[in-house]
Amino acid sequence: MSRLLEARRALAESRSTAVFSGAGLSAESGIATFRGNDGHALWSKFNPLELASVAGFDENPARVIEWYNWRRTELAKARPNAAHTALAKHPGLVQITQNVDGLLERAGCPAAAVLHLHGTIGADRCNAACGHEEAVDLAQPPPLRACPRCGAHLRPAVVWFGEALPPAVWNEAQRIAARLECLIVVGTSATVYPAAGLIEDAVAAGSTVISINTEPSASFAAEHIELVGAASVLLPQLVDGLALATSL
Ligand code: NAD
């Protein structure tokens, strides 16, 4: 039996399935990944500690906002790809994502079914954590500005290196991962913790793990089902025609 058929059979038998995605899900929408060997990965061009950390923001907030605004305008021009669309056909499937791009929702996934572990690039929040948050127009993002409530700087509502994940979202993701029969892992290098630990949580709970990635993983355990190729091609082949849901 091919690996694809084996994976579809596991999904057909699963009573509770969820998806854990990373930047590779959006790569074919033209959104650069962070790591990867295609020469376009963001961290091969930029220093993460300058652009995605509290220390980097404190040192030069205008530079950080300029970089995020460049990513926002790129995202405004992007469209969901066939991988997002394939997932959106299963509205009962919980999407646990590291992506901040909002493309799953733009493809039609119900907002309530998407758990954003790393926040969203489509909003700014107060850097002093006064609680103020506001949506940002991706096509015309504003320059560095002050929080209207407390006067501190506003910053992208994403999780930076060294920051904790949003507790409610993280707790819910862990709760779900521990109850799954199948976890579909798409387009993630699974190197950013604690998010990547969800795969281990699912395995510990006895879940079958099906991964889709353009690069084979040396660390992927032999008992997992690894599908090597582009998400826009493999994901529709994997999930089309099946009845998939996350039983909570
Ligand atoms: P990553 O860049 O570390 O890994 C991306 C993975 O996707 C790699 O393993 C690569 O081989 C694979 N990949 C590339 N193109 C693919 C394709 N077409 N189909 C299938 N797989 C493909 O990304 P990550 O694991 O998500 O981890 C890191 C962090 O990057 C996350 O915290 C996330 O917040 C952030 N990030 C998000 C976006 C986004 O929102 N689109 C973009 C860049 C980075």
PDB file of C-alpha atoms and ligand atoms in Angstrom:
ATOM      1  CA  MET A   1       0.000   0.000   0.000  1.00  0.00           C
ATOM      2  CA  SER A   2       1.345   3.458  -0.804  1.00  0.00           C
ATOM      3  CA  ARG A   3       2.059   5.822   2.061  1.00  0.00           C
ATOM      4  CA  LEU A   4      -0.706   8.110   0.817  1.00  0.00           C
ATOM      5  CA  LEU A   5      -3.279   5.308   0.914  1.00  0.00           C
ATOM      6  CA  GLU A   6      -2.015   4.222   4.309  1.00  0.00           C
ATOM      7  CA  ALA A   7      -2.469   7.794   5.544  1.00  0.00           C
ATOM      8  CA  ARG A   8      -5.973   8.119   4.067  1.00  0.00           C
ATOM      9  CA  ARG A   9      -6.965   4.833   5.701  1.00  0.00           C
ATOM     10  CA  ALA A  10      -5.709   6.049   9.084  1.00  0.00           C
ATOM     11  CA  LEU A  11      -7.694   9.258   8.648  1.00  0.00           C
ATOM     12  CA  ALA A  12     -10.837   7.400   7.585  1.00  0.00           C
ATOM     13  CA  GLU A  13     -10.630   5.326  10.779  1.00  0.00           C
ATOM     14  CA  SER A  14      -9.763   8.227  13.070  1.00  0.00           C
ATOM     15  CA  ARG A  15     -12.538   9.495  15.340  1.00  0.00           C
ATOM     16  CA  SER A  16     -10.617  12.646  16.184  1.00  0.00           C
ATOM     17  CA  THR A  17      -8.155  14.398  13.891  1.00  0.00           C
ATOM     18  CA  ALA A  18      -6.507  17.810  13.983  1.00  0.00           C
ATOM     19  CA  VAL A  19      -3.935  19.682  11.922  1.00  0.00           C
ATOM     20  CA  PHE A  20      -0.697  21.260  13.118  1.00  0.00           C
ATOM     21  CA  SER A  21       0.738  23.602  10.508  1.00  0.00           C
ATOM     22  CA  GLY A  22       3.753  25.790   9.937  1.00  0.00           C
ATOM     23  CA  ALA A  23       5.110  28.230   7.405  1.00  0.00           C
ATOM     24  CA  GLY A  24       5.373  25.564   4.652  1.00  0.00           C
ATOM     25  CA  LEU A  25       1.556  25.553   4.440  1.00  0.00           C
ATOM     26  CA  SER A  26       1.723  29.120   3.129  1.00  0.00           C
ATOM     27  CA  ALA A  27       4.947  28.812   1.119  1.00  0.00           C
ATOM     28  CA  GLU A  28       3.059  28.286  -2.127  1.00  0.00           C
ATOM     29  CA  SER A  29       1.059  31.440  -1.464  1.00  0.00           C
ATOM     30  CA  GLY A  30       4.383  33.239  -1.811  1.00  0.00           C
ATOM     31  CA  ILE A  31       4.908  33.744   1.933  1.00  0.00           C
ATOM     32  CA  ALA A  32       8.518  33.056   2.893  1.00  0.00           C
ATOM     33  CA  THR A  33       9.204  30.352   5.481  1.00  0.00           C
ATOM     34  CA  PHE A  34      11.610  30.982   8.358  1.00  0.00           C
ATOM     35  CA  ARG A  35      13.830  27.974   7.781  1.00  0.00           C
ATOM     36  CA  GLY A  36      14.271  25.793   4.720  1.00  0.00           C
ATOM     37  CA  ASN A  37      16.712  25.149   1.950  1.00  0.00           C
ATOM     38  CA  ASP A  38      15.069  27.033  -0.929  1.00  0.00           C
ATOM     39  CA  GLY A  39      17.193  30.166  -0.491  1.00  0.00           C
ATOM     40  CA  HIS A  40      14.134  32.322   0.382  1.00  0.00           C
ATOM     41  CA  ALA A  41      13.816  31.468   4.066  1.00  0.00           C
ATOM     42  CA  LEU A  42      13.545  34.630   6.166  1.00  0.00           C
ATOM     43  CA  TRP A  43      16.179  33.753   8.719  1.00  0.00           C
ATOM     44  CA  SER A  44      18.786  33.189   6.008  1.00  0.00           C
ATOM     45  CA  LYS A  45      18.430  36.910   5.177  1.00  0.00           C
ATOM     46  CA  PHE A  46      17.544  38.593   8.470  1.00  0.00           C
ATOM     47  CA  ASN A  47      18.637  38.348  12.075  1.00  0.00           C
ATOM     48  CA  PRO A  48      15.771  36.934  14.148  1.00  0.00           C
ATOM     49  CA  LEU A  49      17.077  38.425  17.349  1.00  0.00           C
ATOM     50  CA  GLU A  50      16.936  41.938  15.865  1.00  0.00           C
ATOM     51  CA  LEU A  51      13.504  41.554  14.285  1.00  0.00           C
ATOM     52  CA  ALA A  52      11.511  39.098  16.364  1.00  0.00           C
ATOM     53  CA  SER A  53      12.457  39.647  19.983  1.00  0.00           C
ATOM     54  CA  VAL A  54      11.542  42.103  22.722  1.00  0.00           C
ATOM     55  CA  ALA A  55      15.212  43.149  22.969  1.00  0.00           C
ATOM     56  CA  GLY A  56      15.336  43.847  19.214  1.00  0.00           C
ATOM     57  CA  PHE A  57      12.165  45.933  19.440  1.00  0.00           C
ATOM     58  CA  ASP A  58      13.423  47.887  22.440  1.00  0.00           C
ATOM     59  CA  GLU A  59      16.693  48.594  20.616  1.00  0.00           C
ATOM     60  CA  ASN A  60      15.143  49.786  17.356  1.00  0.00           C
ATOM     61  CA  PRO A  61      11.328  49.687  17.264  1.00  0.00           C
ATOM     62  CA  ALA A  62      11.062  51.526  13.927  1.00  0.00           C
ATOM     63  CA  ARG A  63      13.245  48.894  12.215  1.00  0.00           C
ATOM     64  CA  VAL A  64      11.092  46.068  13.570  1.00  0.00           C
ATOM     65  CA  ILE A  65       7.843  47.766  12.488  1.00  0.00           C
ATOM     66  CA  GLU A  66       9.318  48.452   9.032  1.00  0.00           C
ATOM     67  CA  TRP A  67      10.139  44.756   8.613  1.00  0.00           C
ATOM     68  CA  TYR A  68       6.714  43.603   9.776  1.00  0.00           C
ATOM     69  CA  ASN A  69       5.045  46.153   7.516  1.00  0.00           C
ATOM     70  CA  TRP A  70       7.005  44.791   4.561  1.00  0.00           C
ATOM     71  CA  ARG A  71       5.742  41.298   5.448  1.00  0.00           C
ATOM     72  CA  ARG A  72       2.207  42.677   5.836  1.00  0.00           C
ATOM     73  CA  THR A  73       2.146  44.269   2.396  1.00  0.00           C
ATOM     74  CA  GLU A  74       3.476  41.006   0.892  1.00  0.00           C
ATOM     75  CA  LEU A  75       0.688  39.143   2.694  1.00  0.00           C
ATOM     76  CA  ALA A  76      -1.960  41.589   1.465  1.00  0.00           C
ATOM     77  CA  LYS A  77      -1.058  40.541  -2.100  1.00  0.00           C
ATOM     78  CA  ALA A  78      -1.046  36.805  -1.296  1.00  0.00           C
ATOM     79  CA  ARG A  79      -3.936  34.368  -1.708  1.00  0.00           C
ATOM     80  CA  PRO A  80      -4.670  31.085   0.080  1.00  0.00           C
ATOM     81  CA  ASN A  81      -3.349  28.117  -1.909  1.00  0.00           C
ATOM     82  CA  ALA A  82      -4.822  24.678  -2.623  1.00  0.00           C
ATOM     83  CA  ALA A  83      -3.557  23.354   0.720  1.00  0.00           C
ATOM     84  CA  HIS A  84      -5.490  25.981   2.720  1.00  0.00           C
ATOM     85  CA  THR A  85      -8.550  25.377   0.541  1.00  0.00           C
ATOM     86  CA  ALA A  86      -8.390  21.608   1.072  1.00  0.00           C
ATOM     87  CA  LEU A  87      -8.353  22.138   4.849  1.00  0.00           C
ATOM     88  CA  ALA A  88     -11.204  24.660   4.700  1.00  0.00           C
ATOM     89  CA  LYS A  89     -13.460  21.949   3.256  1.00  0.00           C
ATOM     90  CA  HIS A  90     -13.379  20.344   6.724  1.00  0.00           C
ATOM     91  CA  PRO A  91     -14.840  23.030   9.001  1.00  0.00           C
ATOM     92  CA  GLY A  92     -15.019  20.631  11.958  1.00  0.00           C
ATOM     93  CA  LEU A  93     -11.267  20.104  11.927  1.00  0.00           C
ATOM     94  CA  VAL A  94      -9.272  22.090  14.485  1.00  0.00           C
ATOM     95  CA  GLN A  95      -6.342  23.915  12.886  1.00  0.00           C
ATOM     96  CA  ILE A  96      -3.486  24.407  15.336  1.00  0.00           C
ATOM     97  CA  THR A  97      -1.157  26.744  13.498  1.00  0.00           C
ATOM     98  CA  GLN A  98       2.147  28.481  14.055  1.00  0.00           C
ATOM     99  CA  ASN A  99       1.346  30.749  11.127  1.00  0.00           C
ATOM    100  CA  VAL A 100       0.483  34.352  11.795  1.00  0.00           C
ATOM    101  CA  ASP A 101      -0.754  35.055   8.260  1.00  0.00           C
ATOM    102  CA  GLY A 102      -4.505  34.392   8.604  1.00  0.00           C
ATOM    103  CA  LEU A 103      -4.626  32.495   5.287  1.00  0.00           C
ATOM    104  CA  LEU A 104      -6.550  29.568   6.798  1.00  0.00           C
ATOM    105  CA  GLU A 105      -9.411  31.916   7.698  1.00  0.00           C
ATOM    106  CA  ARG A 106      -9.187  33.652   4.325  1.00  0.00           C
ATOM    107  CA  ALA A 107      -9.573  30.199   2.718  1.00  0.00           C
ATOM    108  CA  GLY A 108     -12.790  29.676   4.680  1.00  0.00           C
ATOM    109  CA  CYS A 109     -11.767  27.878   7.883  1.00  0.00           C
ATOM    110  CA  PRO A 110     -14.072  29.035  10.702  1.00  0.00           C
ATOM    111  CA  ALA A 111     -12.160  31.464  12.934  1.00  0.00           C
ATOM    112  CA  ALA A 112     -13.261  29.499  16.004  1.00  0.00           C
ATOM    113  CA  ALA A 113     -11.568  26.371  14.621  1.00  0.00           C
ATOM    114  CA  VAL A 114      -8.134  28.026  14.220  1.00  0.00           C
ATOM    115  CA  LEU A 115      -5.797  28.097  17.215  1.00  0.00           C
ATOM    116  CA  HIS A 116      -3.071  30.690  16.611  1.00  0.00           C
ATOM    117  CA  LEU A 117      -0.138  29.592  18.751  1.00  0.00           C
ATOM    118  CA  HIS A 118       2.042  32.491  17.596  1.00  0.00           C
ATOM    119  CA  GLY A 119      -0.533  35.268  17.333  1.00  0.00           C
ATOM    120  CA  THR A 120      -1.479  37.245  14.252  1.00  0.00           C
ATOM    121  CA  ILE A 121       0.349  39.701  12.032  1.00  0.00           C
ATOM    122  CA  GLY A 122      -3.014  41.312  11.255  1.00  0.00           C
ATOM    123  CA  ALA A 123      -3.141  43.223  14.539  1.00  0.00           C
ATOM    124  CA  ASP A 124      -0.967  45.387  16.777  1.00  0.00           C
ATOM    125  CA  ARG A 125      -0.982  45.351  20.543  1.00  0.00           C
ATOM    126  CA  CYS A 126       0.473  47.474  23.292  1.00  0.00           C
ATOM    127  CA  ASN A 127       4.125  46.686  23.995  1.00  0.00           C
ATOM    128  CA  ALA A 128       3.564  47.623  27.646  1.00  0.00           C
ATOM    129  CA  ALA A 129       0.738  45.059  27.828  1.00  0.00           C
ATOM    130  CA  CYS A 130      -1.944  47.558  28.893  1.00  0.00           C
ATOM    131  CA  GLY A 131      -4.360  45.327  26.964  1.00  0.00           C
ATOM    132  CA  HIS A 132      -4.971  47.550  23.935  1.00  0.00           C
ATOM    133  CA  GLU A 133      -5.093  45.690  20.603  1.00  0.00           C
ATOM    134  CA  GLU A 134      -6.233  46.867  17.187  1.00  0.00           C
ATOM    135  CA  ALA A 135      -6.525  45.448  13.688  1.00  0.00           C
ATOM    136  CA  VAL A 136      -4.053  46.596  11.044  1.00  0.00           C
ATOM    137  CA  ASP A 137      -4.772  47.123   7.344  1.00  0.00           C
ATOM    138  CA  LEU A 138      -2.275  44.706   5.771  1.00  0.00           C
ATOM    139  CA  ALA A 139      -2.172  46.653   2.516  1.00  0.00           C
ATOM    140  CA  GLN A 140      -1.450  49.971   4.268  1.00  0.00           C
ATOM    141  CA  PRO A 141       0.063  49.211   7.661  1.00  0.00           C
ATOM    142  CA  PRO A 142       0.751  52.225   9.874  1.00  0.00           C
ATOM    143  CA  PRO A 143       4.307  53.223  10.899  1.00  0.00           C
ATOM    144  CA  LEU A 144       5.548  52.991  14.489  1.00  0.00           C
ATOM    145  CA  ARG A 145       2.991  54.697  16.724  1.00  0.00           C
ATOM    146  CA  ALA A 146       1.970  55.136  20.342  1.00  0.00           C
ATOM    147  CA  CYS A 147      -0.674  53.118  22.155  1.00  0.00           C
ATOM    148  CA  PRO A 148      -3.805  55.322  22.341  1.00  0.00           C
ATOM    149  CA  ARG A 149      -4.519  54.028  25.833  1.00  0.00           C
ATOM    150  CA  CYS A 150      -1.169  54.282  27.625  1.00  0.00           C
ATOM    151  CA  GLY A 151       1.351  55.934  25.276  1.00  0.00           C
ATOM    152  CA  ALA A 152       3.791  52.991  25.022  1.00  0.00           C
ATOM    153  CA  HIS A 153       4.692  51.729  21.536  1.00  0.00           C
ATOM    154  CA  LEU A 154       2.342  49.453  19.650  1.00  0.00           C
ATOM    155  CA  ARG A 155       3.910  46.222  18.323  1.00  0.00           C
ATOM    156  CA  PRO A 156       2.732  43.331  16.137  1.00  0.00           C
ATOM    157  CA  ALA A 157       0.409  40.927  17.994  1.00  0.00           C
ATOM    158  CA  VAL A 158       2.739  37.986  17.360  1.00  0.00           C
ATOM    159  CA  VAL A 159       4.773  35.835  19.732  1.00  0.00           C
ATOM    160  CA  TRP A 160       8.475  36.655  19.617  1.00  0.00           C
ATOM    161  CA  PHE A 161      11.469  34.527  20.568  1.00  0.00           C
ATOM    162  CA  GLY A 162      11.620  34.098  24.293  1.00  0.00           C
ATOM    163  CA  GLU A 163       7.962  35.009  24.835  1.00  0.00           C
ATOM    164  CA  ALA A 164       5.324  32.686  26.248  1.00  0.00           C
ATOM    165  CA  LEU A 165       2.550  31.393  24.002  1.00  0.00           C
ATOM    166  CA  PRO A 166      -0.925  32.813  24.708  1.00  0.00           C
ATOM    167  CA  PRO A 167      -1.919  30.617  27.679  1.00  0.00           C
ATOM    168  CA  ALA A 168      -5.561  29.925  26.773  1.00  0.00           C
ATOM    169  CA  VAL A 169      -4.707  28.952  23.181  1.00  0.00           C
ATOM    170  CA  TRP A 170      -1.744  26.839  24.249  1.00  0.00           C
ATOM    171  CA  ASN A 171      -3.734  25.009  26.926  1.00  0.00           C
ATOM    172  CA  GLU A 172      -6.484  24.254  24.432  1.00  0.00           C
ATOM    173  CA  ALA A 173      -3.963  22.989  21.845  1.00  0.00           C
ATOM    174  CA  GLN A 174      -2.346  20.702  24.414  1.00  0.00           C
ATOM    175  CA  ARG A 175      -5.708  19.430  25.593  1.00  0.00           C
ATOM    176  CA  ILE A 176      -6.682  18.565  22.020  1.00  0.00           C
ATOM    177  CA  ALA A 177      -3.313  17.015  21.121  1.00  0.00           C
ATOM    178  CA  ALA A 178      -3.644  14.625  24.050  1.00  0.00           C
ATOM    179  CA  ARG A 179      -6.995  13.270  22.778  1.00  0.00           C
ATOM    180  CA  LEU A 180      -6.323  12.757  19.077  1.00  0.00           C
ATOM    181  CA  GLU A 181      -6.272   9.582  17.051  1.00  0.00           C
ATOM    182  CA  CYS A 182      -4.608  11.319  14.089  1.00  0.00           C
ATOM    183  CA  LEU A 183      -2.514  14.467  13.797  1.00  0.00           C
ATOM    184  CA  ILE A 184      -1.732  15.895  10.363  1.00  0.00           C
ATOM    185  CA  VAL A 185       1.511  17.873  10.523  1.00  0.00           C
ATOM    186  CA  VAL A 186       2.007  20.209   7.542  1.00  0.00           C
ATOM    187  CA  GLY A 187       4.940  22.391   6.531  1.00  0.00           C
ATOM    188  CA  THR A 188       6.741  22.784   9.802  1.00  0.00           C
ATOM    189  CA  SER A 189      10.376  22.206  10.643  1.00  0.00           C
ATOM    190  CA  ALA A 190       9.074  21.282  14.128  1.00  0.00           C
ATOM    191  CA  THR A 191      12.039  23.024  15.693  1.00  0.00           C
ATOM    192  CA  VAL A 192      10.307  25.896  17.481  1.00  0.00           C
ATOM    193  CA  TYR A 193       9.330  24.883  21.021  1.00  0.00           C
ATOM    194  CA  PRO A 194       7.052  24.672  22.860  1.00  0.00           C
ATOM    195  CA  ALA A 195       4.772  24.502  19.768  1.00  0.00           C
ATOM    196  CA  ALA A 196       6.597  21.515  18.250  1.00  0.00           C
ATOM    197  CA  GLY A 197       6.066  19.606  21.486  1.00  0.00           C
ATOM    198  CA  LEU A 198       2.447  19.085  20.426  1.00  0.00           C
ATOM    199  CA  ILE A 199       3.638  16.342  18.073  1.00  0.00           C
ATOM    200  CA  GLU A 200       5.241  14.538  21.001  1.00  0.00           C
ATOM    201  CA  ASP A 201       2.083  15.076  23.082  1.00  0.00           C
ATOM    202  CA  ALA A 202      -0.033  13.505  20.341  1.00  0.00           C
ATOM    203  CA  VAL A 203       2.335  10.547  19.975  1.00  0.00           C
ATOM    204  CA  ALA A 204       2.367  10.005  23.723  1.00  0.00           C
ATOM    205  CA  ALA A 205      -1.431   9.856  23.594  1.00  0.00           C
ATOM    206  CA  GLY A 206      -1.258   7.123  20.949  1.00  0.00           C
ATOM    207  CA  SER A 207      -2.052   9.285  17.932  1.00  0.00           C
ATOM    208  CA  THR A 208      -0.946   8.409  14.419  1.00  0.00           C
ATOM    209  CA  VAL A 209       1.103  11.267  12.964  1.00  0.00           C
ATOM    210  CA  ILE A 210       0.941  12.014   9.248  1.00  0.00           C
ATOM    211  CA  SER A 211       3.411  14.611   8.018  1.00  0.00           C
ATOM    212  CA  ILE A 212       3.599  16.551   4.773  1.00  0.00           C
ATOM    213  CA  ASN A 213       6.838  18.374   4.047  1.00  0.00           C
ATOM    214  CA  THR A 214       8.945  19.072   0.966  1.00  0.00           C
ATOM    215  CA  GLU A 215      11.990  17.824   2.869  1.00  0.00           C
ATOM    216  CA  PRO A 216      12.222  14.413   4.525  1.00  0.00           C
ATOM    217  CA  SER A 217      12.905  14.624   8.231  1.00  0.00           C
ATOM    218  CA  ALA A 218      15.767  12.694   9.777  1.00  0.00           C
ATOM    219  CA  SER A 219      14.019  12.821  13.132  1.00  0.00           C
ATOM    220  CA  PHE A 220      10.626  11.606  11.972  1.00  0.00           C
ATOM    221  CA  ALA A 221       9.995   8.356  13.760  1.00  0.00           C
ATOM    222  CA  ALA A 222       9.581   5.270  11.582  1.00  0.00           C
ATOM    223  CA  GLU A 223       6.095   4.635  12.903  1.00  0.00           C
ATOM    224  CA  HIS A 224       4.840   7.977  11.572  1.00  0.00           C
ATOM    225  CA  ILE A 225       3.526   8.303   8.035  1.00  0.00           C
ATOM    226  CA  GLU A 226       5.719  10.756   6.165  1.00  0.00           C
ATOM    227  CA  LEU A 227       4.578  12.180   2.820  1.00  0.00           C
ATOM    228  CA  VAL A 228       7.305  14.110   1.042  1.00  0.00           C
ATOM    229  CA  GLY A 229       6.180  16.830  -1.359  1.00  0.00           C
ATOM    230  CA  ALA A 230       4.392  20.150  -1.652  1.00  0.00           C
ATOM    231  CA  ALA A 231       1.443  20.811   0.637  1.00  0.00           C
ATOM    232  CA  SER A 232      -0.697  22.223  -2.204  1.00  0.00           C
ATOM    233  CA  VAL A 233      -0.405  18.887  -4.033  1.00  0.00           C
ATOM    234  CA  LEU A 234      -0.385  16.356  -1.203  1.00  0.00           C
ATOM    235  CA  LEU A 235      -2.914  17.849   1.184  1.00  0.00           C
ATOM    236  CA  PRO A 236      -5.867  17.726  -1.257  1.00  0.00           C
ATOM    237  CA  GLN A 237      -4.867  14.151  -2.145  1.00  0.00           C
ATOM    238  CA  LEU A 238      -4.784  13.308   1.549  1.00  0.00           C
ATOM    239  CA  VAL A 239      -8.026  14.865   2.800  1.00  0.00           C
ATOM    240  CA  ASP A 240     -10.419  15.329  -0.142  1.00  0.00           C
ATOM    241  CA  GLY A 241     -13.518  13.165   0.121  1.00  0.00           C
ATOM    242  CA  LEU A 242     -12.975  12.140   3.754  1.00  0.00           C
ATOM    243  CA  ALA A 243     -15.187  13.162   6.662  1.00  0.00           C
ATOM    244  CA  LEU A 244     -12.722  14.656   9.131  1.00  0.00           C
ATOM    245  CA  ALA A 245     -13.424  16.297  12.452  1.00  0.00           C
ATOM    246  CA  THR A 246     -11.834  16.989  15.802  1.00  0.00           C
ATOM    247  CA  SER A 247     -13.942  15.531  18.549  1.00  0.00           C
ATOM    248  CA  LEU A 248     -13.446  17.830  21.511  1.00  0.00           C
TER     249      LEU A 248
HETATM  250  P1  NAD B   1       9.888  26.860   9.318  1.00  0.00           P
HETATM  251  O1  NAD B   1      10.239  27.951   8.328  1.00  0.00           O
HETATM  252  O2  NAD B   1      10.800  26.584  10.428  1.00  0.00           O
HETATM  253  O3  NAD B   1       9.692  25.492   8.496  1.00  0.00           O
HETATM  254  C1  NAD B   1       8.969  25.437   7.314  1.00  0.00           C
HETATM  255  C2  NAD B   1       8.921  23.990   6.874  1.00  0.00           C
HETATM  256  O4  NAD B   1       8.063  23.907   5.753  1.00  0.00           O
HETATM  257  C3  NAD B   1      10.259  23.401   6.463  1.00  0.00           C
HETATM  258  O5  NAD B   1      10.422  22.151   7.121  1.00  0.00           O
HETATM  259  C4  NAD B   1      10.140  23.207   4.939  1.00  0.00           C
HETATM  260  O6  NAD B   1      10.825  22.071   4.501  1.00  0.00           O
HETATM  261  C5  NAD B   1       8.644  23.050   4.782  1.00  0.00           C
HETATM  262  N1  NAD B   1       8.102  23.480   3.491  1.00  0.00           N
HETATM  263  C6  NAD B   1       8.507  24.503   2.714  1.00  0.00           C
HETATM  264  N2  NAD B   1       7.728  24.616   1.631  1.00  0.00           N
HETATM  265  C7  NAD B   1       6.781  23.641   1.731  1.00  0.00           C
HETATM  266  C8  NAD B   1       5.679  23.256   0.919  1.00  0.00           C
HETATM  267  N3  NAD B   1       5.379  23.901  -0.209  1.00  0.00           N
HETATM  268  N4  NAD B   1       4.935  22.196   1.314  1.00  0.00           N
HETATM  269  C9  NAD B   1       5.228  21.517   2.465  1.00  0.00           C
HETATM  270  N5  NAD B   1       6.269  21.849   3.271  1.00  0.00           N
HETATM  271  C10 NAD B   1       7.031  22.901   2.905  1.00  0.00           C
HETATM  272  O7  NAD B   1       8.454  27.231   9.836  1.00  0.00           O
HETATM  273  P2  NAD B   1       7.690  26.771  11.115  1.00  0.00           P
HETATM  274  O8  NAD B   1       7.980  25.358  11.421  1.00  0.00           O
HETATM  275  O9  NAD B   1       6.327  27.286  10.970  1.00  0.00           O
HETATM  276  O10 NAD B   1       8.364  27.565  12.299  1.00  0.00           O
HETATM  277  C11 NAD B   1       8.640  28.593  12.708  1.00  0.00           C
HETATM  278  C12 NAD B   1       7.959  29.910  12.942  1.00  0.00           C
HETATM  279  O11 NAD B   1       7.838  30.656  11.802  1.00  0.00           O
HETATM  280  C13 NAD B   1       6.598  29.849  13.460  1.00  0.00           C
HETATM  281  O12 NAD B   1       6.728  30.359  14.719  1.00  0.00           O
HETATM  282  C14 NAD B   1       5.763  30.839  12.668  1.00  0.00           C
HETATM  283  O13 NAD B   1       5.127  31.703  13.577  1.00  0.00           O
HETATM  284  C15 NAD B   1       6.745  31.581  11.899  1.00  0.00           C
HETATM  285  N6  NAD B   1       6.429  31.957  10.501  1.00  0.00           N
HETATM  286  C16 NAD B   1       5.149  32.103  10.058  1.00  0.00           C
HETATM  287  C17 NAD B   1       4.906  32.410   8.731  1.00  0.00           C
HETATM  288  C18 NAD B   1       3.483  32.544   8.263  1.00  0.00           C
HETATM  289  O14 NAD B   1       2.625  32.931   9.045  1.00  0.00           O
HETATM  290  N7  NAD B   1       3.213  32.173   7.005  1.00  0.00           N
HETATM  291  C19 NAD B   1       5.956  32.584   7.846  1.00  0.00           C
HETATM  292  C20 NAD B   1       7.264  32.447   8.341  1.00  0.00           C
HETATM  293  C21 NAD B   1       7.474  32.111   9.670  1.00  0.00           C
END
